[in-house]
Structures are given as structure tokens and as C-alpha cells.
Short mmCIF file of C-alpha atoms in Angstrom, two decimals:
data_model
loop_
_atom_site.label_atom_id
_atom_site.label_comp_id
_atom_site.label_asym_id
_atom_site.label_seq_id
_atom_site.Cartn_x
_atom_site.Cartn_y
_atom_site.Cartn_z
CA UNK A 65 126.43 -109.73 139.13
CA UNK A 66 127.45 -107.68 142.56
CA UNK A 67 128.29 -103.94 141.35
CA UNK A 68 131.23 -103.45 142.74
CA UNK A 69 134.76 -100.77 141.84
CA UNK A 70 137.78 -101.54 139.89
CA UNK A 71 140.67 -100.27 138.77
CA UNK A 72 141.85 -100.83 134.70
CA UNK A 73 144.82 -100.12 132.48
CA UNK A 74 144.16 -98.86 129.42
CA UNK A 75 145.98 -100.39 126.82
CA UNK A 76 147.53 -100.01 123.73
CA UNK A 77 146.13 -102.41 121.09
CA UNK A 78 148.11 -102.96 117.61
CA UNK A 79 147.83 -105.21 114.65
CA UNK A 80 151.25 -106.21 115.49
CA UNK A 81 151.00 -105.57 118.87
CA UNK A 82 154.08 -104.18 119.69
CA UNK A 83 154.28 -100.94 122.62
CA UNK A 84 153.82 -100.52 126.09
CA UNK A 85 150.78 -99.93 128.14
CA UNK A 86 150.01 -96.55 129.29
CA UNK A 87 148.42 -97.08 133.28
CA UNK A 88 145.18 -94.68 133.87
CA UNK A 89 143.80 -95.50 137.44
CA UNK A 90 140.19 -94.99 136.37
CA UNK A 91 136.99 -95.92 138.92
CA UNK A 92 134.46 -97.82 137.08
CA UNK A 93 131.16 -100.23 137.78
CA UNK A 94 131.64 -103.14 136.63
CA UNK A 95 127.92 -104.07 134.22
CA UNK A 96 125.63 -105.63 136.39
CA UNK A 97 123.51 -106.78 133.28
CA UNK A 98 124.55 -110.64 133.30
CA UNK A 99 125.09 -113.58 135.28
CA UNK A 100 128.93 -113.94 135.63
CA UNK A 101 129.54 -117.93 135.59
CA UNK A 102 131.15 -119.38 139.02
CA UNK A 103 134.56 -120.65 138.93
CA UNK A 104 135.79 -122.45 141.82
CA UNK A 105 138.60 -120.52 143.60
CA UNK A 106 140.01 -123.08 145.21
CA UNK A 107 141.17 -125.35 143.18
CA UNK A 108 144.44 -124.38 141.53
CA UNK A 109 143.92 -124.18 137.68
CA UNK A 110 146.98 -123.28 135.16
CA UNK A 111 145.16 -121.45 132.09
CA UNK A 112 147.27 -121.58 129.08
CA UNK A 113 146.93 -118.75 126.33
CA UNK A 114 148.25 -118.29 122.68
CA UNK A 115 148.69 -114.64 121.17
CA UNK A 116 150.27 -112.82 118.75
CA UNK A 117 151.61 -110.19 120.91
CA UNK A 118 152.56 -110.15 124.20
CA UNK A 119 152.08 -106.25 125.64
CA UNK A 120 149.48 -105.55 128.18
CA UNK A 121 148.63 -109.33 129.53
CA UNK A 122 150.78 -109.80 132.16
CA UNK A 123 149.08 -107.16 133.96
CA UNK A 124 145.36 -108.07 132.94
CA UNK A 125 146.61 -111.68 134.33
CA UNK A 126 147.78 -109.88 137.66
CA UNK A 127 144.32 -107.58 138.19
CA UNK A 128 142.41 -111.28 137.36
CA UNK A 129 144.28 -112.69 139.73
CA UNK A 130 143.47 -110.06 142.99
CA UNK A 131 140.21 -111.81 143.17
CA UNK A 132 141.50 -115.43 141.26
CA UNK A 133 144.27 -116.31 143.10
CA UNK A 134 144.13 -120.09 142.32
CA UNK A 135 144.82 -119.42 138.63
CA UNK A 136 148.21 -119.47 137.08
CA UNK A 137 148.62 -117.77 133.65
CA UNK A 138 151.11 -118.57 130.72
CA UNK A 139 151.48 -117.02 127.62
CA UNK A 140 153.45 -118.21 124.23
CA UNK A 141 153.41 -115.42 121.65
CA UNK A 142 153.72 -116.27 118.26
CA UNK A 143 155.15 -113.66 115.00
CA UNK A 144 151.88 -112.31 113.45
CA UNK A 145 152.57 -114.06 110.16
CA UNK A 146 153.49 -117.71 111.62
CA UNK A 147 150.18 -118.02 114.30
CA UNK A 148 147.89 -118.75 112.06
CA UNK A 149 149.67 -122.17 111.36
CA UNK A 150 150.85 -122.83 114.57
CA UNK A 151 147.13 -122.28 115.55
CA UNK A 152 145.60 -124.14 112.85
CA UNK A 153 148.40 -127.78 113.44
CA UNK A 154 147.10 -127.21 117.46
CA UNK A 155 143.70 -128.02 116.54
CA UNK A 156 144.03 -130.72 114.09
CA UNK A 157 145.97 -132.35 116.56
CA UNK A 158 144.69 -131.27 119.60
CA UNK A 159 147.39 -130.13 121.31
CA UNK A 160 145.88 -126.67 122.04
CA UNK A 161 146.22 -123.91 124.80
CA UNK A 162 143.07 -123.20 127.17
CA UNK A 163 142.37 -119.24 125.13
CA UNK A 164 143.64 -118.47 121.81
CA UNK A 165 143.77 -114.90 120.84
CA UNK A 166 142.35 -114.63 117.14
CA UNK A 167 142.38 -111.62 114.73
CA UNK A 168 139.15 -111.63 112.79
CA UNK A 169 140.61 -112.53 109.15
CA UNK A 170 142.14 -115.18 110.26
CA UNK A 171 138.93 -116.43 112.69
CA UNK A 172 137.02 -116.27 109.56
CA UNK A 173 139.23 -119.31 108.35
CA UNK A 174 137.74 -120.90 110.99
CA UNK A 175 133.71 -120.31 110.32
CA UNK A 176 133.03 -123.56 108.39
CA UNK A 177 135.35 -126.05 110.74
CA UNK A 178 135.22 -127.28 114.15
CA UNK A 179 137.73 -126.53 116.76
CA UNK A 180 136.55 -123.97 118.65
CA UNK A 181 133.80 -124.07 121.61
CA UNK A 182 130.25 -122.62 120.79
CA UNK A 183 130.02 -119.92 123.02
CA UNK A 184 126.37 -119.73 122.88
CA UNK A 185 125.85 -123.55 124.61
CA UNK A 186 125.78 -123.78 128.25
CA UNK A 187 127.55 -123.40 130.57
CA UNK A 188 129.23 -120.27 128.62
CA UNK A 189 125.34 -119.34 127.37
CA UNK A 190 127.40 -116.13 125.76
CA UNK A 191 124.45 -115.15 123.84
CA UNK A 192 123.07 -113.38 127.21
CA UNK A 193 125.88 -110.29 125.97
CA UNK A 194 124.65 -110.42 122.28
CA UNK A 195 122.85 -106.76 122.88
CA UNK A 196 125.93 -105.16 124.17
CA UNK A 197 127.89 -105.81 121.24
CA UNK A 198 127.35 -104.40 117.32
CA UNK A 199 125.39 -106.63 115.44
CA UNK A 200 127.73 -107.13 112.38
CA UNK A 201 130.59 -107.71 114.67
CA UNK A 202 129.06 -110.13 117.27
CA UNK A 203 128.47 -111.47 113.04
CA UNK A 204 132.39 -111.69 112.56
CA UNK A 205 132.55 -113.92 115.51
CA UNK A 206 129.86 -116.60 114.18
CA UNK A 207 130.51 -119.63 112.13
CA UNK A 208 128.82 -119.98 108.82
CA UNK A 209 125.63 -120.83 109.41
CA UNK A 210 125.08 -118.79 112.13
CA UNK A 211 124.74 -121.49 114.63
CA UNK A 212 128.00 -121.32 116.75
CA UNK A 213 129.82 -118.63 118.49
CA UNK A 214 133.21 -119.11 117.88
CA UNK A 215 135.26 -116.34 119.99
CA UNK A 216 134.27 -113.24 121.94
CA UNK A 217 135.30 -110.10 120.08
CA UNK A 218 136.84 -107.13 122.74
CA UNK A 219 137.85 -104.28 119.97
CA UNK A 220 137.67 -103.36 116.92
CA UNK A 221 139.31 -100.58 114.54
CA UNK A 222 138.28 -98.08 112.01
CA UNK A 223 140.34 -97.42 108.89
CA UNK A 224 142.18 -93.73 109.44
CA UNK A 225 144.43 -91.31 107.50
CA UNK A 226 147.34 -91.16 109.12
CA UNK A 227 148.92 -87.68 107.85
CA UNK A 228 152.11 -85.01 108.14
CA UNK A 229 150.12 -82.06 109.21
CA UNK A 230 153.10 -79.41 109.37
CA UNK A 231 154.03 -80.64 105.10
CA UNK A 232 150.19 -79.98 104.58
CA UNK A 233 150.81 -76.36 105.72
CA UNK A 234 153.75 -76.06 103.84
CA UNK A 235 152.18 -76.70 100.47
CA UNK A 236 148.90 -74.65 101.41
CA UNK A 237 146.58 -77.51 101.83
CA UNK A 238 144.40 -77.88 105.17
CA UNK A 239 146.00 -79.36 107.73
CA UNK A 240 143.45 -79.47 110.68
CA UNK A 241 142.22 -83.14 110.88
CA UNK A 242 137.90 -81.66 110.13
CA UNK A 243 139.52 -79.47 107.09
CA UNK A 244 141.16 -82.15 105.46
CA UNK A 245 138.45 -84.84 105.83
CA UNK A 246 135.76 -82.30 104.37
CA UNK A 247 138.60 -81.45 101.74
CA UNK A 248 139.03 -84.63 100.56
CA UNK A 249 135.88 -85.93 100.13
CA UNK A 250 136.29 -84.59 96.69
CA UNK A 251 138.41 -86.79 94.58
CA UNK A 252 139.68 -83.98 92.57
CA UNK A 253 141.05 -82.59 95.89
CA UNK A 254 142.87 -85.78 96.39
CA UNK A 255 144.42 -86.09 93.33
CA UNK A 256 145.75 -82.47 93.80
CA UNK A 257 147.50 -83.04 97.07
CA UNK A 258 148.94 -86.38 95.29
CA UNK A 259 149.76 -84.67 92.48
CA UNK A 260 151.16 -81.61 93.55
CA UNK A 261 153.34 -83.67 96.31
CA UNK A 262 154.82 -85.93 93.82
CA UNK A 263 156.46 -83.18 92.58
CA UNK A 264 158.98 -83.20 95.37
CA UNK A 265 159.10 -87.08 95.58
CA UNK A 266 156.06 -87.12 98.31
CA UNK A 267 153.79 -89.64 98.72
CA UNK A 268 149.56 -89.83 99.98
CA UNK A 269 150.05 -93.31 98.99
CA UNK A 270 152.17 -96.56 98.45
CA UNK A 271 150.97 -98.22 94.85
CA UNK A 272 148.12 -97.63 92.88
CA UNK A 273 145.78 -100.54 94.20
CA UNK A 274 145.86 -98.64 97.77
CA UNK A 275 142.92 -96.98 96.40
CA UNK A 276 140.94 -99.14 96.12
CA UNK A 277 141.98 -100.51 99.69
CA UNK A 278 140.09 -97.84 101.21
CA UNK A 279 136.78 -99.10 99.21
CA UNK A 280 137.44 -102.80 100.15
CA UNK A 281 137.66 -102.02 103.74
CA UNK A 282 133.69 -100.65 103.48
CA UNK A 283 132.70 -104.05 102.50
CA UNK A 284 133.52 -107.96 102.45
CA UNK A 285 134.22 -109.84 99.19
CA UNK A 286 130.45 -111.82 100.47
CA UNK A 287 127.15 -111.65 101.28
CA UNK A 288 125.81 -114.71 104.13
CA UNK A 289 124.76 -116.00 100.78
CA UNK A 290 128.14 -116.53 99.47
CA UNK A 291 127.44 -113.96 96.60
CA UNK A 292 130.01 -111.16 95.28
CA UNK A 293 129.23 -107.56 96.80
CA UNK A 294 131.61 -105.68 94.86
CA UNK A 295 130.56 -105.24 91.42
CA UNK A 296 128.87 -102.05 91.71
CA UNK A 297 128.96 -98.04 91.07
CA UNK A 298 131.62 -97.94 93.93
CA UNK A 299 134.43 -99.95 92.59
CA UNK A 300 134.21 -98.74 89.27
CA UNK A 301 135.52 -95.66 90.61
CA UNK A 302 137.70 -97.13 92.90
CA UNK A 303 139.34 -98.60 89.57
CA UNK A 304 139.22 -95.24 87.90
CA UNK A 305 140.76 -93.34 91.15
CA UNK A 306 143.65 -96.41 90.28
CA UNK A 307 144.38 -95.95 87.13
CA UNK A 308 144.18 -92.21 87.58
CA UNK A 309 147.19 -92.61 90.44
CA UNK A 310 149.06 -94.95 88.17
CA UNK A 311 149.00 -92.75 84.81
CA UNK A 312 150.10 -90.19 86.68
CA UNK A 313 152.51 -91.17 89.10
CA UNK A 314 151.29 -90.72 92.16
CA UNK A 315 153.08 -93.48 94.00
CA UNK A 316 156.63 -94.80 94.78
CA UNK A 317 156.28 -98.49 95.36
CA UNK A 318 157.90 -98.09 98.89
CA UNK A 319 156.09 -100.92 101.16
CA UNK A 320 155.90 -98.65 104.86
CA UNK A 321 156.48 -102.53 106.30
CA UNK A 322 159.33 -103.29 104.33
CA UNK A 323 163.06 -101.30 104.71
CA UNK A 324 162.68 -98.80 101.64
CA UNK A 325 159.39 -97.75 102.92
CA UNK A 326 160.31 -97.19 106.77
CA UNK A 327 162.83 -94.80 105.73
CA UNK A 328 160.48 -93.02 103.47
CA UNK A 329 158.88 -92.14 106.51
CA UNK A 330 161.81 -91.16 108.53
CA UNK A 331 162.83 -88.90 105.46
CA UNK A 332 159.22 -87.62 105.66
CA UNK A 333 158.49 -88.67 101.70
CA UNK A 334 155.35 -90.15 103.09
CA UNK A 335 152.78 -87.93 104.04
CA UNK A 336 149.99 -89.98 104.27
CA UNK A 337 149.22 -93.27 105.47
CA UNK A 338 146.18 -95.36 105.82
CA UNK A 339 145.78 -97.82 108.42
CA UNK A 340 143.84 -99.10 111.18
CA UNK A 341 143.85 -97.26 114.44
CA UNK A 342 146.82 -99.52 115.79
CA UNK A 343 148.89 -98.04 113.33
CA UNK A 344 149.39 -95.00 115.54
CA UNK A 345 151.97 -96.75 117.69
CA UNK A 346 154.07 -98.30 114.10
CA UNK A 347 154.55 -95.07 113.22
CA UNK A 348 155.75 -93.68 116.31
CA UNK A 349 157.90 -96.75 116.45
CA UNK A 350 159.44 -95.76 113.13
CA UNK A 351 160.30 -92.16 113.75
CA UNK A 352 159.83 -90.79 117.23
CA UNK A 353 161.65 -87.86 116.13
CA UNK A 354 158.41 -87.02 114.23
CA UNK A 355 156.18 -86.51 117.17
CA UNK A 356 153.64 -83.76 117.18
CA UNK A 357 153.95 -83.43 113.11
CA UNK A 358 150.75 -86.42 112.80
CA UNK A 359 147.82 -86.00 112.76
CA UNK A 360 144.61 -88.28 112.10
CA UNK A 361 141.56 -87.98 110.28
CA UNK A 362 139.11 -90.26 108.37
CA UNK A 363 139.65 -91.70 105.08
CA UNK A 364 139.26 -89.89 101.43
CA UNK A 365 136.11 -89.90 99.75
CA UNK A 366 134.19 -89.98 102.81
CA UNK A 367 134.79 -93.46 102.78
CA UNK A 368 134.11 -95.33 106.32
CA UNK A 369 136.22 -98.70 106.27
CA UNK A 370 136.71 -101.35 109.26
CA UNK A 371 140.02 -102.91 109.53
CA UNK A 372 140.08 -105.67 111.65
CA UNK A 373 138.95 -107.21 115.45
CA UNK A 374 140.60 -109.08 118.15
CA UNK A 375 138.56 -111.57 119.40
CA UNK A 376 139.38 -114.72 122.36
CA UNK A 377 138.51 -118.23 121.51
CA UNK A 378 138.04 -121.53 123.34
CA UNK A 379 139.34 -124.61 121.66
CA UNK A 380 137.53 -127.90 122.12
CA UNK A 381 140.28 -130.05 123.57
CA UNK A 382 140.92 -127.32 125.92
CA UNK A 383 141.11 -129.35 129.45
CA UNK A 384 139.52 -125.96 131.46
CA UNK A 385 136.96 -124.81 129.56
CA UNK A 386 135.03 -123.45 132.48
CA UNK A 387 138.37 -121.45 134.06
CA UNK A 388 139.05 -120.26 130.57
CA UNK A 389 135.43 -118.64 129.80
CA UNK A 390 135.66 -116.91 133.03
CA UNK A 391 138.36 -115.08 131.75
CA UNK A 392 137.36 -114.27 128.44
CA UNK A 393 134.36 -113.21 129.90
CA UNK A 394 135.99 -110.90 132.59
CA UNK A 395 138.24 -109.63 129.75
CA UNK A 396 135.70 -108.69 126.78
CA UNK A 397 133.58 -106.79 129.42
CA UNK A 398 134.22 -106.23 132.65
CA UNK A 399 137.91 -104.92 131.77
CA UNK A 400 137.14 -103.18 128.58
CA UNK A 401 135.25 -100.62 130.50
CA UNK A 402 138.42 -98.77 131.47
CA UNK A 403 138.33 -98.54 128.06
CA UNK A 404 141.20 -98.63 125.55
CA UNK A 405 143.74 -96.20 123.55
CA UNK A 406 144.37 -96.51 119.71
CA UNK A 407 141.46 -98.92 119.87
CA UNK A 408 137.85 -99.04 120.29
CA UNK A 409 136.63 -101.75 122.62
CA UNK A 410 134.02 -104.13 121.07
CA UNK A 411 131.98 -103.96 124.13
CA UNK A 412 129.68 -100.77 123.81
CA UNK A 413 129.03 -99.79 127.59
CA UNK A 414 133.17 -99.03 127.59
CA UNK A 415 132.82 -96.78 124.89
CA UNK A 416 132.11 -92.76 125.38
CA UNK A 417 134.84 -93.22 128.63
CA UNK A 418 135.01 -89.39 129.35
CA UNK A 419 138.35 -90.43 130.68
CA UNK A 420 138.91 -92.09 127.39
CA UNK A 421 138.12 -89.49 125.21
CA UNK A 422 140.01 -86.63 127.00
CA UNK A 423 142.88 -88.50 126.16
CA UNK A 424 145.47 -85.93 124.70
CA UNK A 425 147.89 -87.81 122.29
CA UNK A 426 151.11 -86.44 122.15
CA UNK A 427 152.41 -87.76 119.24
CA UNK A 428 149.90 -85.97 117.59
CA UNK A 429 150.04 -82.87 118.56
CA UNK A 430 147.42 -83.70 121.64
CA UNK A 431 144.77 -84.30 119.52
CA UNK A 432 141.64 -85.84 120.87
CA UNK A 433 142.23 -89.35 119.00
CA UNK A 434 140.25 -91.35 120.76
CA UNK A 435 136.95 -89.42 119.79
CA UNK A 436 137.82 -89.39 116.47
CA UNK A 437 138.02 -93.16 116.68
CA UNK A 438 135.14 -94.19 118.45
CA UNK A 439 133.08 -91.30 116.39
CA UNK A 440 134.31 -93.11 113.34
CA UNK A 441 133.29 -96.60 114.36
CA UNK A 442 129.86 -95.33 115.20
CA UNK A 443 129.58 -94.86 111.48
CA UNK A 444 131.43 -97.63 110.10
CA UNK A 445 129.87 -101.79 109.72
CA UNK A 446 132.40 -104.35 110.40
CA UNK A 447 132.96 -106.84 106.80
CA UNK A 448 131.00 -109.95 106.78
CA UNK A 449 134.02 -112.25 106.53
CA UNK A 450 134.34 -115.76 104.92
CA UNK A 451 136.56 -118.70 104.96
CA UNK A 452 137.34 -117.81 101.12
CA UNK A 453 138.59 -114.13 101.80
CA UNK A 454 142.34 -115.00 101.69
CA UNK A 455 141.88 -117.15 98.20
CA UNK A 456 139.46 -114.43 96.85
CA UNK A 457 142.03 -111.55 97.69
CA UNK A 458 144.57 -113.42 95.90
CA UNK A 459 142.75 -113.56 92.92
CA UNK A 460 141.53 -109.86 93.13
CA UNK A 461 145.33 -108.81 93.92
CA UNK A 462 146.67 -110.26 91.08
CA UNK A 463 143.44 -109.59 88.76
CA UNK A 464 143.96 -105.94 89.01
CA UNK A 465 147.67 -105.86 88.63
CA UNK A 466 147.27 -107.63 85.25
CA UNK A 467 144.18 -105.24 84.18
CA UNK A 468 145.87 -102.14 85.45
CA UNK A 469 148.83 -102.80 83.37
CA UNK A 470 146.87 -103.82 80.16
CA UNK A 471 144.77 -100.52 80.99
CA UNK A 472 141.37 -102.25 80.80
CA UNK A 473 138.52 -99.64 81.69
CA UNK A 474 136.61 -100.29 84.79
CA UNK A 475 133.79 -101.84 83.81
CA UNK A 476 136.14 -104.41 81.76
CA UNK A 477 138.24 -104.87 85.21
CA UNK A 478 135.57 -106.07 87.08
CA UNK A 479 134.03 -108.04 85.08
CA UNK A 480 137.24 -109.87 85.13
CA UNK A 481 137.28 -110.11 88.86
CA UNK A 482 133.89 -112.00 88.76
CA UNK A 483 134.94 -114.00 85.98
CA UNK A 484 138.12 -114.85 87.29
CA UNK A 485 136.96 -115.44 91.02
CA UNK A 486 134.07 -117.44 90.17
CA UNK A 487 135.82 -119.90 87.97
CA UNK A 488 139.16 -120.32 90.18
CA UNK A 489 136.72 -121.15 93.64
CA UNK A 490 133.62 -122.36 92.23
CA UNK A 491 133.83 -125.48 93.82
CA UNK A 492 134.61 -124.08 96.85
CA UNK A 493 131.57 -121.54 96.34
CA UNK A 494 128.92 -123.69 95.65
CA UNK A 495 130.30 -126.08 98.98
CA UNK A 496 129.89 -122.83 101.60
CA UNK A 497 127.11 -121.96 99.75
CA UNK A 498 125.54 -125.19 101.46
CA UNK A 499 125.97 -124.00 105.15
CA UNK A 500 125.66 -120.64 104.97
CA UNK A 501 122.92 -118.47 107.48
CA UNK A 502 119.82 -118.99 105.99
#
């Protein structure tokens, strides 16, 4: 493809996608390692996308446009916890939009069905940007077996510690985001900033089984054989860190989604947080009053966990396929290398932006986010995901609850997670088992 200059806005990226842009005029070359397919620009094409937010594309449909001007965009946005369906009844039926914008759990719903477009078949031949992507995620955007491509990824977010730097100092604990990450490798360490917080009625964390969140988000529930990962050294102390917060009251059972828990914030009870690197902007939405007090650092135990990736998808009964792959192709390169705030982009030429990485966020104190981030991806695997995940974390959820309560030891716990799961989706085990990568 011709080298040639252009212009990007960075954007904001968020698991619930709310915020607005921030505009950085930055002067980039485009990657001249592919063949960009040919679109015809004269005949006037209407391209029809589905997302779960709506911030940022009406200006990536405007910078398309400069050198597209016989495509029309329009966009229906959908609440993050209704797309799924309304994606899912578009497909069975066929009545689907041209590009579907697909977080990676839910894409994984998709990895032993039809519906989507396989990327790798001409005349998308996707597979020519396979090297330019990580391995494991380019993985998360595969179908079962390995065969199909079902969406091009364009980010993808590290797990983070989210924490109130100035209470930190208060109580005498390290505050700097370095300190505290070396500091609390050490469970002990942990446990004494939980403990000694509690005292006051502050939190590090919401219930007891966020713990062992932050070892789930290191690994799937699967291997691309279909077999359980996470009966290991690992989880048994990821049960014992649980039990450990529960017997000694380390939490408050304040959801930070629900009301209780967003003015547990604003009353700064919670002092630490752990979510993916959209969460940045929730919290800001929350309480802007709180700006500069957050910071960021990585996770506890010197845990590395993935959260999630935003990824664009072609249905089959999409009537301009061609159009449509033009622009997901533009979008998961060629515009990523502006790069992207509170994200990392998926595409690795856009990463290690010196723009990027000088960014100085305000709401935390001007801290150098973005190289945290992309520093912490460089360490971290994205999951192998599964079209079981969603059934199989019901059955974990609700398998630790009971144990926790009964006080089972560890090794007791999850041996009832294997028991339990195995029975309950056996069926459905030994069926994906049968189209799996081999």
C-alpha cells in the first residue's frame, strides 16, 4: 500500500464505552506491509454498524470518509447488557448490520456457530496481518477449530489496580504506583493494607471472591482441548487469599456498579479497585471531584491478568461485505497507529507511540498511564475463550459461594468445581470437544 500521512484521534476506549474523545493531531505512516483491498469509490454504499457504545465513531466515520466519500455510515448502539441478544436474534434471522462491534466474551459465544464471515477467505485474505497481531489474541478471534476468522481484534486491556494514592500516605503504606506493586507482591502485605483499612470502614476490595478474580483473569476456564486449566497450585491459594478476606472482614459487599457502591467511592471508602484499563474513565465519571488522588499500578501478587478485547465482525447476510472489510481493515490498522488512551491497540506497530506514552493523565496525578499499560500487556497472554465460559462461570460463581460459606479447605473447593462443572456441561463438553483445534 502507498505510504502516505494522516492525521488520528486518539480515543478513549471503555467496557461501557461511555466519555469523550480527547483529539491529538499526530503525523503517522500509515504500514505499508499489506495489500489494502480496492473498494470502488464511486458507487454510493450505506455501511450499517452495531455497537455497544457510541463515543469516538462519528469521527473515525468522518476521517474514512476524506478519502471514501461514496460511503454513508449509520450507527445503532445498543446497552452493554442487551447487545448480545439483539446481536445473536440478527443472525438467526438474518436481519443483520454490514459491521458488528463484538467484545471478546461475548465473540467467544460465537466460536462453534456460523454467522460471521471467515476473514481468512478471499477477498478479505485477513490472514496476510496475522504477524502484526499477538498470537493468543489473533486466538480470541478464531472459531473453534481454528479454521475461521471470525472478527478483527483492534485493542485489548490489561487488568490494573486502580488505587487512592493520597489514603495510602495517610496510613503509611507506599503510595507511588512501582512501591506499591513491589509491596504487594507479598500477600501478607495485602492483607495488611486490607486489614488495617477495614478498621475505618475502607475497602481494597468488594467481596471475598474478588480474589480470586485477579487469578481468573491470568487464565481461561479451557485449554483448545476443552480441558479444565484451573485446578492447580495457583487457585488453591487464590481460595485461601478468599477465605482469609472473608474470616476476617475485609470486604463490604458494596457492588462499585450498583448505587451503594458508587457512593462508596464518592465517600472515598474504596481505595482500591481492580479493573480493566477502561475503568479509568468510570471512575472519573463517578467522582470528578477526586481527580489527581488515583493512581494505577498492576495487580497484587504479581499477578498479570487480561480483561477483555474489542474486536469488528462481518456477518454473512451482510449485503456489502467488500465496503465493510475495507473499513474494518482501515480501522484495526491503519487508524490504530495514532494509537489509543486507556487502551492498548491490538495492532502492535501502534504500540510504543512516543506521543502515546508521554501522555500525562490528569486524573491521576499526570502519571504516565499509558506506559504502564502497554508495559503490562507486554507481559500479560490474552484467555483462550470458549463458547462454555458464561455456563462454566456460573457454576464456579455459585460453587464457591456455597464452599466459602461451608468453609471447605481449598483443595476440597476445587475439587468441587471440577466435579460440579464436569457433571452440569458434560454433554456440552464432550460435543466442543469434537471441533476443537487439533
Amino acid at each position: 500500500m502507498k505510504a502516505h500521512y494522516l492525521f488520528f484521534v486518539i480515543f478513549i476506549f471503555l467496557a461501557a464505552c461511555h466519555g469523550q474523545p480527547i483529539e491529538m493531531e499526530i503525523p503517522i505512516h500509515a504500514d505499508e506491509g499489506y495489500e489494502q483491498t480496492e473498494v470502488n469509490n464511486d458507487e454510493r454504499i450505506q455501511l450499517e454498524v452495531w455497537s455497544y457504545y457510541h463515543d469516538g465513531w462519528e469521527e473515525t466515520f468522518q476521517d474514512y470518509q476524506e478519502e471514501h466519500p461514496n460511503i454513508e455510515f449509520s450507527i445503532t448502539t445498543f446497552e452493554y447488557d442487551d447487545y448480545y441478544e439483539a446481536y445473536f436474534n440478527a443472525i438467526a434471522t438474518g436481519d443483520v448490520p454490514d459491521i458488528m462491534v463484538i467484545d471478546s466474551p461475548y465473540l467467544a459465544s460465537f466460536k462453534s456457530m456460523d454467522g460471521f464471515e471467515n476473514l481468512l477467505d478471499e477477498p478479505y485474505l485477513a490472514g496476510q496481518h496475522k504477524h502484526n497481531f499477538p498470537e493468543a489474541l489473533w486466538e480470541v478471534s478464531l472459531s473453534l477449530d481454528g479454521e475461521s476468522l471470525l472478527a478483527m481484534p483492534f485493542n485489548t486491556s490489561p487488568l490494573v489496580t486502580y488505587y487512592r494514592a493520597d489514603i495510602m500516605e495517610d496510613y503509611g503504606f507506599p503510595s507511588e504506583p512501582d512501591e506499591l506493586a513491589e509491596y504487594m507482591e507479598e500477600p501478607e502485605n495485602w492483607f495488611l493494607i486490607g486489614e488495617t483499612l477495614r478498621r475505618d470502614d475502607k475497602w481494597i476490595l468488594q467481596w471475598p471472591i474478588e480474589v480470586i478474580r485477579l487469578y481468573e483473569s491470568t487464565r481461561g476456564f479451557y485449554n483448545n482441548e476443552m480441558k479444565l486449566v484451573r485446578d492447580d497450585g495457583e487457585f488453591i491459594q487464590a481460595v485461601n487469599h478468599a477465605q482469609h478476606v472473608k474470616d476476617n472482614g475485609m470486604f463490604p459487599g458494596l457492588d462499585i456498579y450498583g448505587w451503594n457502591g458508587r457512593e462508596a467511592i464518592r465517600n472515598d471508602e474504596y481505595v482500591m479497585i481492580y479493573l480493566g484499563t477502561w475503568g479509568a474513565d468510570y471512575i472519573k465519571q463517578i467522582a470528578p471531584e477526586q481527580e489527581g488522588k488515583w493512581r494505577v499500578t498492576r495487580l497484587p501478587f504479581n499477578l498479570y491478568g487480561w480483561t477483555n478485547s474489542v474486536n469488528l465482525a462481518i456477518p454473512e447476510a451482510s449485503t456489502n461485505k467488500l465496503a465493510a472489510w475495507d473499513f474494518v481493515e482501515y480501522y484495526t490498522t491503519e487508524r490504530m497507529m495514532g494509537g489509543l488512551i486507556d487502551s492498548v491497540p491490538a495492532y502492535i506497530p501502534a504500540r510504543g507511540n512516543e506521543e502515546v506514552l508521554s501522555f500525562e493523565n490528569p486524573f491521576f496525578g499526570g502519571q504516565l498511564t499509558q506506559q504502564l499499560y502497554e508495559d503490562m500487556m507486554s507481559k500479560t497472554e490474552e484467555s483462550f475463550l470458549t463458547p462454555l465460559d458464561f455456563k462454566t462461570q456460573h457454576i464456579w460463581d455459585n460453587t464457591i459461594y456455597d464452599a466459602l460459606e461451608l468453609g471447605l479447605r481449598p483443595r476440597q473447593i476445587l475439587d468441587a468445581l471440577t466435579e460440579n462443572i464436569e457433571y452440569e456441561l458434560a454433554e456440552d463438553m464432550e460435543i466442543l470437544r469434537g471441533s476443537v483445534t487439533k
